[in-house]
PDB file of C-alpha atoms in Angstrom:
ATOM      1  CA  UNK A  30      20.403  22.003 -53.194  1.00  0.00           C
ATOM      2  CA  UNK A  31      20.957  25.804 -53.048  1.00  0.00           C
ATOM      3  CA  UNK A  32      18.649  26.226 -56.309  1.00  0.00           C
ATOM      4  CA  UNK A  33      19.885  28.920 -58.681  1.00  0.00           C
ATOM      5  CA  UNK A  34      22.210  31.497 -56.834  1.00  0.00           C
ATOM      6  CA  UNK A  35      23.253  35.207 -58.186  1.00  0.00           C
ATOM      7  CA  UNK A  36      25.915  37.456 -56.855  1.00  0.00           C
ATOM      8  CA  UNK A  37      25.910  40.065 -56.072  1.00  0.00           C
ATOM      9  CA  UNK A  38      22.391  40.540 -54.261  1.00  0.00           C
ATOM     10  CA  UNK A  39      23.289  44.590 -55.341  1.00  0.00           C
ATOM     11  CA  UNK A  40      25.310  46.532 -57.300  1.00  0.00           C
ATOM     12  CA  UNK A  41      26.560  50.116 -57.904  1.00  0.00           C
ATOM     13  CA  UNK A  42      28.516  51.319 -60.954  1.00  0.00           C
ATOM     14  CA  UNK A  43      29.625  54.585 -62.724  1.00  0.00           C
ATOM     15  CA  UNK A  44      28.754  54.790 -66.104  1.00  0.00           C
ATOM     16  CA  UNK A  45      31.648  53.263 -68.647  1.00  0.00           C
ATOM     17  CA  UNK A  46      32.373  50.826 -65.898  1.00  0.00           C
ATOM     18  CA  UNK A  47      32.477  46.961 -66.539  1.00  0.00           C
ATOM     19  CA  UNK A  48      31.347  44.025 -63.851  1.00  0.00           C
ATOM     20  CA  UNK A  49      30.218  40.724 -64.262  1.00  0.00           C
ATOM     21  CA  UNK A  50      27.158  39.238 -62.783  1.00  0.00           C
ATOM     22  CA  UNK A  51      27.543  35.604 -61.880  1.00  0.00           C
ATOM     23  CA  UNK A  52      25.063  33.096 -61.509  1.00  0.00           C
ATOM     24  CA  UNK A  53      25.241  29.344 -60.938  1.00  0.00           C
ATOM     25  CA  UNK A  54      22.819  26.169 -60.288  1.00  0.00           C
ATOM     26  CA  UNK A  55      23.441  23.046 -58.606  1.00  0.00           C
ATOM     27  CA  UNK A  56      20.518  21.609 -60.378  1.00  0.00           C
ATOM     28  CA  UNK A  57      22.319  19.590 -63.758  1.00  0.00           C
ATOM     29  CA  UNK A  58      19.826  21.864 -65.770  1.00  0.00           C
ATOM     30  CA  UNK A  59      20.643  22.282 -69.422  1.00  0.00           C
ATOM     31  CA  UNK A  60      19.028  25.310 -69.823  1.00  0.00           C
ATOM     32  CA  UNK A  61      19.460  28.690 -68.478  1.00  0.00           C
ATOM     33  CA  UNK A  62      18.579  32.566 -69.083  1.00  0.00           C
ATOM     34  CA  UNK A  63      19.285  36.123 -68.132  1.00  0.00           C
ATOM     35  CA  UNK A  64      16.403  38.441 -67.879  1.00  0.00           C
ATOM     36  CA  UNK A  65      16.489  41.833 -66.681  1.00  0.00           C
ATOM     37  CA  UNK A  66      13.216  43.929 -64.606  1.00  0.00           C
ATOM     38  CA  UNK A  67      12.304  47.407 -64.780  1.00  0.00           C
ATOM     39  CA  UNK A  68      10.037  49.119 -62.842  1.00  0.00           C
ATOM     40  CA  UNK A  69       6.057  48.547 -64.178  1.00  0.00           C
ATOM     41  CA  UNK A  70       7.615  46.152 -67.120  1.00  0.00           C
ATOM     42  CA  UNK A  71       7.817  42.116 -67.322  1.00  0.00           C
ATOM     43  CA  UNK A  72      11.059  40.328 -67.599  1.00  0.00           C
ATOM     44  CA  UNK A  73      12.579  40.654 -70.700  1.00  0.00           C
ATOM     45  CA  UNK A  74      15.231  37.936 -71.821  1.00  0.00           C
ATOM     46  CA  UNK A  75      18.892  38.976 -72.481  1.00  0.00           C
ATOM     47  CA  UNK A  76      20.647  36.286 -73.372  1.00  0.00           C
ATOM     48  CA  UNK A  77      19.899  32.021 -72.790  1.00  0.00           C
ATOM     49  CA  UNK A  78      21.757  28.613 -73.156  1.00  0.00           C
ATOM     50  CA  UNK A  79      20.997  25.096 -74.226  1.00  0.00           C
ATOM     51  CA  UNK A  80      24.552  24.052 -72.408  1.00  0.00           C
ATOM     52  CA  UNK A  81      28.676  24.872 -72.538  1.00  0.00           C
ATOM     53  CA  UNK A  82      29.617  26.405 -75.297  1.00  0.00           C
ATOM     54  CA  UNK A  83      25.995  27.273 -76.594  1.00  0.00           C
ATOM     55  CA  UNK A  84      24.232  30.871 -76.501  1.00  0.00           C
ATOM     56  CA  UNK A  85      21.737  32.833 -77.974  1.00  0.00           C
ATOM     57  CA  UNK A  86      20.368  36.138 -77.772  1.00  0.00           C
ATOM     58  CA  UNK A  87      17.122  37.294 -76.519  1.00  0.00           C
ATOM     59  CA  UNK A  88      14.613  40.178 -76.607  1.00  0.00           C
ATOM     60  CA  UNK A  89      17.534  42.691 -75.173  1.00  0.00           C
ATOM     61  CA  UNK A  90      20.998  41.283 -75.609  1.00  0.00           C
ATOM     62  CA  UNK A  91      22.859  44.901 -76.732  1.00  0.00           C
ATOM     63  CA  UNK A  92      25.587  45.943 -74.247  1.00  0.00           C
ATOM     64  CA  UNK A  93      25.845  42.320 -73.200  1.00  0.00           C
ATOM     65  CA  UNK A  94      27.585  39.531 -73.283  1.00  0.00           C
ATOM     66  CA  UNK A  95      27.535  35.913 -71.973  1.00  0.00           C
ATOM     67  CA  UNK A  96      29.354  32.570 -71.778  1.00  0.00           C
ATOM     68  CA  UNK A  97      28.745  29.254 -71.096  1.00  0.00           C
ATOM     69  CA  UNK A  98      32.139  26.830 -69.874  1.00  0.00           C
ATOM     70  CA  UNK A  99      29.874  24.626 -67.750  1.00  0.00           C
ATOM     71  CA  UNK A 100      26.554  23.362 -66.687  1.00  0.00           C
ATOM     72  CA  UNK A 101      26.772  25.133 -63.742  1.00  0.00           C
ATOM     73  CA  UNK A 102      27.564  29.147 -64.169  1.00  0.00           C
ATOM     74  CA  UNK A 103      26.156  31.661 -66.753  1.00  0.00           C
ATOM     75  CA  UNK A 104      27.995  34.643 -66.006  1.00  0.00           C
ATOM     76  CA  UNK A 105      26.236  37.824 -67.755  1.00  0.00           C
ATOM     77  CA  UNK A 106      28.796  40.819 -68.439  1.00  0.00           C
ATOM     78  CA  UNK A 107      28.356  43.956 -68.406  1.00  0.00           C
ATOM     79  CA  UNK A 108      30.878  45.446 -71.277  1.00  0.00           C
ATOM     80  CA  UNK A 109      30.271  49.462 -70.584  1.00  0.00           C
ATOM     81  CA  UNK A 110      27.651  50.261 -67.796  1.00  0.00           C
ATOM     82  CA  UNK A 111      25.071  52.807 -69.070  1.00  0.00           C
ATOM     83  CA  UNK A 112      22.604  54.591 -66.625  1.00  0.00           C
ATOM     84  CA  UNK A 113      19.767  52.651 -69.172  1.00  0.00           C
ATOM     85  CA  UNK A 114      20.862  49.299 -67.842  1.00  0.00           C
ATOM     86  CA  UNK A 115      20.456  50.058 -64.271  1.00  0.00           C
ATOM     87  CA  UNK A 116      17.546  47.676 -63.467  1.00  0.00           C
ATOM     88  CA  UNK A 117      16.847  44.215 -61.644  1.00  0.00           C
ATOM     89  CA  UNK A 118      19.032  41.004 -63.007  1.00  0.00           C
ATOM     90  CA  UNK A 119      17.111  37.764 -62.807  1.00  0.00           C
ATOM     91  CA  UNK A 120      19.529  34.377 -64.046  1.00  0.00           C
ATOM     92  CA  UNK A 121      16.530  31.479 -64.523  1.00  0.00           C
ATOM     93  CA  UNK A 122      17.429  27.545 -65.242  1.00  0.00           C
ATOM     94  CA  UNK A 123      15.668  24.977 -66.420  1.00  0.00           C
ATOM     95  CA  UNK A 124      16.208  21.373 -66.994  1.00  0.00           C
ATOM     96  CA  UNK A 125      15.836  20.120 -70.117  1.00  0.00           C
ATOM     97  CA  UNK A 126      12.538  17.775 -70.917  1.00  0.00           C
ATOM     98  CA  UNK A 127      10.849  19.543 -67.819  1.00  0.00           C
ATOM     99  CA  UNK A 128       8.834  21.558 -70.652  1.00  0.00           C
ATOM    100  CA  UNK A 129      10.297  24.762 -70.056  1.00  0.00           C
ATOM    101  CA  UNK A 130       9.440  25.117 -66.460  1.00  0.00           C
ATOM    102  CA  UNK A 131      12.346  28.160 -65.437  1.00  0.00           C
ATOM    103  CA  UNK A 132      13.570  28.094 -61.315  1.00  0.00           C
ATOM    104  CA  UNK A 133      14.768  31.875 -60.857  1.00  0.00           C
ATOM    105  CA  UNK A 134      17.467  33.191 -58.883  1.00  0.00           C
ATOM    106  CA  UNK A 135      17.004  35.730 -56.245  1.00  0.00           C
ATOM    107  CA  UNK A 136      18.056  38.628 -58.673  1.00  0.00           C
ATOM    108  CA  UNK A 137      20.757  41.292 -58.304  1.00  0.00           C
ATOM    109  CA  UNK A 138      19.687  44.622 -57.990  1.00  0.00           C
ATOM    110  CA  UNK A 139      21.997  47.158 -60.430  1.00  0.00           C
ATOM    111  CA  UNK A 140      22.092  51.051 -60.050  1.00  0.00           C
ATOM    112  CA  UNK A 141      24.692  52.486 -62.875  1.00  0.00           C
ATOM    113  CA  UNK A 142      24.954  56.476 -62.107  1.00  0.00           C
TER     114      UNK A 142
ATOM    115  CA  UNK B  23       9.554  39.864 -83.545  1.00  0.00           C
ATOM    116  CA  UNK B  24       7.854  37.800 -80.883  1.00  0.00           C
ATOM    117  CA  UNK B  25       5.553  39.477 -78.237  1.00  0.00           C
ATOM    118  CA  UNK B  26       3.439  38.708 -75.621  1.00  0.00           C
ATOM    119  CA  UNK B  27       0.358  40.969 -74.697  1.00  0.00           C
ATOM    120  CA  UNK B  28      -1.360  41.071 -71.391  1.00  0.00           C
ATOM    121  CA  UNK B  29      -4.417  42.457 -70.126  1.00  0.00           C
ATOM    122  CA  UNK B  30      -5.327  44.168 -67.685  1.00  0.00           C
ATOM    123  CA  UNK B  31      -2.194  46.183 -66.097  1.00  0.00           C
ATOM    124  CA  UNK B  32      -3.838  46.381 -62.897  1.00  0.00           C
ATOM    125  CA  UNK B  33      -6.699  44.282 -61.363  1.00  0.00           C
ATOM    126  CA  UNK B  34      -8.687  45.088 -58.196  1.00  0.00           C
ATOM    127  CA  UNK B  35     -11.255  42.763 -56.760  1.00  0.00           C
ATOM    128  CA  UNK B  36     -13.267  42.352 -52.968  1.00  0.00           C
ATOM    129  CA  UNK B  37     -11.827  38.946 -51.620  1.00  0.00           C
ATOM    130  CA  UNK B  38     -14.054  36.368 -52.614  1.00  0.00           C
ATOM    131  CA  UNK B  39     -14.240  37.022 -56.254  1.00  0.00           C
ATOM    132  CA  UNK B  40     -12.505  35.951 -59.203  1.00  0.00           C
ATOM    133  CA  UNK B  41     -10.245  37.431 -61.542  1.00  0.00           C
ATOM    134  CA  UNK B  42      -9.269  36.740 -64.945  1.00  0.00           C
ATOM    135  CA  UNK B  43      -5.955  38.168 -66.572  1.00  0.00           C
ATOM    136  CA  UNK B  44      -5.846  37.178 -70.431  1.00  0.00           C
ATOM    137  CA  UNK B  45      -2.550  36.912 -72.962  1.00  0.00           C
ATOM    138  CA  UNK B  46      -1.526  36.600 -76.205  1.00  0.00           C
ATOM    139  CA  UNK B  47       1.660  35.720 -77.999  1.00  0.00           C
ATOM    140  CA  UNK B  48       2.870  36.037 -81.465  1.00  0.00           C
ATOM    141  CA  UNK B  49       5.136  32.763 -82.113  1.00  0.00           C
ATOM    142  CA  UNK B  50       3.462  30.270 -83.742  1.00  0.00           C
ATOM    143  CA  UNK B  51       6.277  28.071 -82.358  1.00  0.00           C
ATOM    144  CA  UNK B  52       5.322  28.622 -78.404  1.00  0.00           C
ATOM    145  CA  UNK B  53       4.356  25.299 -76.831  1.00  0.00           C
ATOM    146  CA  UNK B  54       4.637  26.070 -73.111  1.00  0.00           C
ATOM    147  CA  UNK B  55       2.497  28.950 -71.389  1.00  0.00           C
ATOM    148  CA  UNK B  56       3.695  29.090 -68.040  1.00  0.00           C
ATOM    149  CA  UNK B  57       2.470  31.574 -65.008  1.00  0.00           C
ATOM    150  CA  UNK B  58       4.393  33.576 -62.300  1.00  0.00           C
ATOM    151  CA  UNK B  59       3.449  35.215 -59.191  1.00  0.00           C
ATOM    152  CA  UNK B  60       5.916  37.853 -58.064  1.00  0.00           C
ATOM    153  CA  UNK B  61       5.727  39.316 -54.517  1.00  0.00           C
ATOM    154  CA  UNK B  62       7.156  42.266 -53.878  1.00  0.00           C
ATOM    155  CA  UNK B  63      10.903  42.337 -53.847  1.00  0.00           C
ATOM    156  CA  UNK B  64      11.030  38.815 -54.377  1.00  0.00           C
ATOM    157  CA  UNK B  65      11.706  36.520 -57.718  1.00  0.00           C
ATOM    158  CA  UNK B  66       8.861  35.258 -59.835  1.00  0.00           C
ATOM    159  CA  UNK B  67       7.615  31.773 -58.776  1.00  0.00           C
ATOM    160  CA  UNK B  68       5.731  29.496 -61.283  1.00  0.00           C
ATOM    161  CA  UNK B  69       2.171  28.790 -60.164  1.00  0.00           C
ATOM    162  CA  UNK B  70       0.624  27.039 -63.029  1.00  0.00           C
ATOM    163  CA  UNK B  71       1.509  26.295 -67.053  1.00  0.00           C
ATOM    164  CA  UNK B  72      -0.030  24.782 -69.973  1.00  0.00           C
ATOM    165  CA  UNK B  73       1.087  23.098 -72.534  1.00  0.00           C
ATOM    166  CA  UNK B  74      -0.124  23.477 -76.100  1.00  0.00           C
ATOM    167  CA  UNK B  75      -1.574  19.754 -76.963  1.00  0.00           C
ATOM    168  CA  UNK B  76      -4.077  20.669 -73.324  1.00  0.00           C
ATOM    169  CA  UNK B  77      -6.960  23.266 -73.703  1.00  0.00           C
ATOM    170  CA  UNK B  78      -7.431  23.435 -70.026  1.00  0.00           C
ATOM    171  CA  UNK B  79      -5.928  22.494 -66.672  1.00  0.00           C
ATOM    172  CA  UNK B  80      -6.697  23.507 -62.897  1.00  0.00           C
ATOM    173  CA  UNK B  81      -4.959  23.358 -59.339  1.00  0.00           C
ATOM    174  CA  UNK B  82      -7.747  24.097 -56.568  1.00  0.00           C
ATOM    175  CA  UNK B  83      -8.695  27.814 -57.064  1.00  0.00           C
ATOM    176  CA  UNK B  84      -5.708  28.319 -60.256  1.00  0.00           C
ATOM    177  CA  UNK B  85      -7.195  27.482 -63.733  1.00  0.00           C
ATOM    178  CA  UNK B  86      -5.573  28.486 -66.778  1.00  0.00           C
ATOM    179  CA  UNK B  87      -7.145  27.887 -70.276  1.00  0.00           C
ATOM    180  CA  UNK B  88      -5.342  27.988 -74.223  1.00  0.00           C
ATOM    181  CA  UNK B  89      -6.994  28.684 -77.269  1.00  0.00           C
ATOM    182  CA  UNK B  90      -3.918  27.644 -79.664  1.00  0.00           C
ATOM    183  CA  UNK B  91      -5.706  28.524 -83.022  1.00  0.00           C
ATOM    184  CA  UNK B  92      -6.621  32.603 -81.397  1.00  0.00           C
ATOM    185  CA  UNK B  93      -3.403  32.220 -79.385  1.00  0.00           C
ATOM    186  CA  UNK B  94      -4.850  33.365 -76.035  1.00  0.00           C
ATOM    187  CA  UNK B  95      -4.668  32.238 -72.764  1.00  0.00           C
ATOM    188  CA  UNK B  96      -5.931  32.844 -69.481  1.00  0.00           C
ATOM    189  CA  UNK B  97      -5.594  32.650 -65.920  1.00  0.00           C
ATOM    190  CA  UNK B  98      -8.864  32.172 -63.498  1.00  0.00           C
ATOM    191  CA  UNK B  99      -8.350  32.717 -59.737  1.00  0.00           C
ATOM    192  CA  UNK B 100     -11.523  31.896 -58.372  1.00  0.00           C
ATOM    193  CA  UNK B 101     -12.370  32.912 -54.350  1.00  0.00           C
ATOM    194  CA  UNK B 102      -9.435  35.222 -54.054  1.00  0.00           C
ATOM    195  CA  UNK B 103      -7.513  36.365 -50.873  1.00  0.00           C
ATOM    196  CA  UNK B 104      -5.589  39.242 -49.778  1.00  0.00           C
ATOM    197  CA  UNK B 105      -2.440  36.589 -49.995  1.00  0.00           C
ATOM    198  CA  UNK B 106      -3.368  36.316 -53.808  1.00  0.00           C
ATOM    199  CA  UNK B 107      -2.468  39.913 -54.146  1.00  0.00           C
ATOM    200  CA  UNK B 108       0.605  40.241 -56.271  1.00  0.00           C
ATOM    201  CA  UNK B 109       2.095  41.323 -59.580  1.00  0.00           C
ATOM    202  CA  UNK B 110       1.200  37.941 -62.377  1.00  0.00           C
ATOM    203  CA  UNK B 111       2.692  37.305 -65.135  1.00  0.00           C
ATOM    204  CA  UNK B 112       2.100  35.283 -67.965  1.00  0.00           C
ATOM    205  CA  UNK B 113       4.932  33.939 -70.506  1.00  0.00           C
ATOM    206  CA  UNK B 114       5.068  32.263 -73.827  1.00  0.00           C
ATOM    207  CA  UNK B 115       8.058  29.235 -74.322  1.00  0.00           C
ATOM    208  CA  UNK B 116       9.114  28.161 -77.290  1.00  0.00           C
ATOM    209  CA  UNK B 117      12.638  25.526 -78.051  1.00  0.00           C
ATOM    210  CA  UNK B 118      15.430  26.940 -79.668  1.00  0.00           C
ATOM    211  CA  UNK B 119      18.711  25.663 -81.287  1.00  0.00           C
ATOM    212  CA  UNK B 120      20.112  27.753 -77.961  1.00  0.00           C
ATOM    213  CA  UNK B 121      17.276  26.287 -75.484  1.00  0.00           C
ATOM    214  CA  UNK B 122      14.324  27.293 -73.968  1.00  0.00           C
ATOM    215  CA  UNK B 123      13.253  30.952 -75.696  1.00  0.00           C
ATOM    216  CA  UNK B 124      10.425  32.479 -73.422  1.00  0.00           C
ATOM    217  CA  UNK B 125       8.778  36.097 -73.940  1.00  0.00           C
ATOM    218  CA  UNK B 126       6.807  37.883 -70.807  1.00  0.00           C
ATOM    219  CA  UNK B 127       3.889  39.529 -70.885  1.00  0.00           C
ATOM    220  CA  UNK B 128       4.256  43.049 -69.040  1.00  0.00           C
ATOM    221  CA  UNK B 129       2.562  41.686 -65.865  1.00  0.00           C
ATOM    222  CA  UNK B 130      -0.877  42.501 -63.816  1.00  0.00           C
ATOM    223  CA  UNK B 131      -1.207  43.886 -60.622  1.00  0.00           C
ATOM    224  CA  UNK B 132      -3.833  42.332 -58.790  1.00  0.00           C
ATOM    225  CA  UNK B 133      -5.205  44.259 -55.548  1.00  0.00           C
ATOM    226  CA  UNK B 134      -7.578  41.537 -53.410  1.00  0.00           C
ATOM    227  CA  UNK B 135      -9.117  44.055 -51.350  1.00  0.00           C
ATOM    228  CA  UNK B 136     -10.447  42.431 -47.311  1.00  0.00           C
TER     229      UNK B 136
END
């Protein structure tokens, strides 16, 4: 299993621009999350997902968007980069009955000028 | 909205002592307290959790203890190492009608110094 993957490992945008962030699992968990880092602060949740076709938003989820077609990707867009988004992207899963226990990507670095 | 405190922002000990980092959360509805160790440029990995119908639970030198009815919790690292140097978080995890809902604390930073 290759876990939870994220691409791209880094990013660089101008401000306005739009990109998506892709993650996917080959895990069959139900459950998965977008959280983004910044420096000194904790993660803070974005957006998360029960399964296709379900979202919800988190702590942060303005100037975002997700989706959820299948088990496997939950693709976090960026609509309009601002220089207040640049940060570290972390995409979590988790399977569902496991209690909440969250498997995290390796993260994708963003830098929006 | 929910919230999760944690205490202190930065901990330095001499190896061979413990530490304790505290939280507490704000949802009524959190049920799962996990913990995460990030290393530097990597992702968080979980080290220990809780769940809320156990008051305490260890793993060799990891304990981590929930007082439901104050909602705190806390994470003992007893004999620490320079390896045990990292940033720790704690979280609080609560199910939603869109899944698994889970608020961070900020994180500590906890210097083990040789």
């Amino acid at each position: 299993n290759a876990g939870v993957t994220q691409t791209p490992k880094f990013q660089v945008l101008k401000t306005g621009q739009s990109m998506t962030l892709q993650c996917a699992q080959d895990m069959n968990h139900e459950y998965m999350s977008w959280y983004r880092q910044d420096p000194g602060m904790g993660l803070r949740l974005i957006h998360y997902s029960v399964g296709a076709g379900i979202t919800d938003q988190g702590e942060v989820p303005n100037g975002y968007n997700v989706s959820r077609s299948t088990t496997e990707d939950f693709p976090l867009r960026l609509l309009s980069a601002a220089p207040s988004q640049t940060s570290v992207y972390f995409c979590a899963s988790t399977l569902a009955g496991a209690g909440g226990t969250q498997y995290f990507g390796p993260g994708t670095r963003l830098l929006v000028l | 909205g929910e919230n999760v405190e944690q205490h202190p922002s930065t901990l330095s000990v001499q190896e061979g002592d413990s530490a304790v980092i505290k939280c507490t959360y704000s949802d009524s509805a959190s049920n799962y307290f996990p913990w995460y160790k990030q290393e530097l440029g990597k992702r968080p990995q979980l080290i220990i959790d809780i769940r809320s119908n156990v008051g305490e639970k260890k793993d060799q030198r990891i304990a981590v203890t929930l007082n439901k009815t104050a909602k705190h919790f806390s994470l003992h690292i007893t004999e620490t190492q320079p390896e045990d140097s990292a940033v720790y978080f704690c979280a609080a995890s609560s199910l939603r009608t869109g899944g698994f809902k889970t608020i961070f604390g900020a994180g500590t930073r906890l210097f083990v110094k040789a």
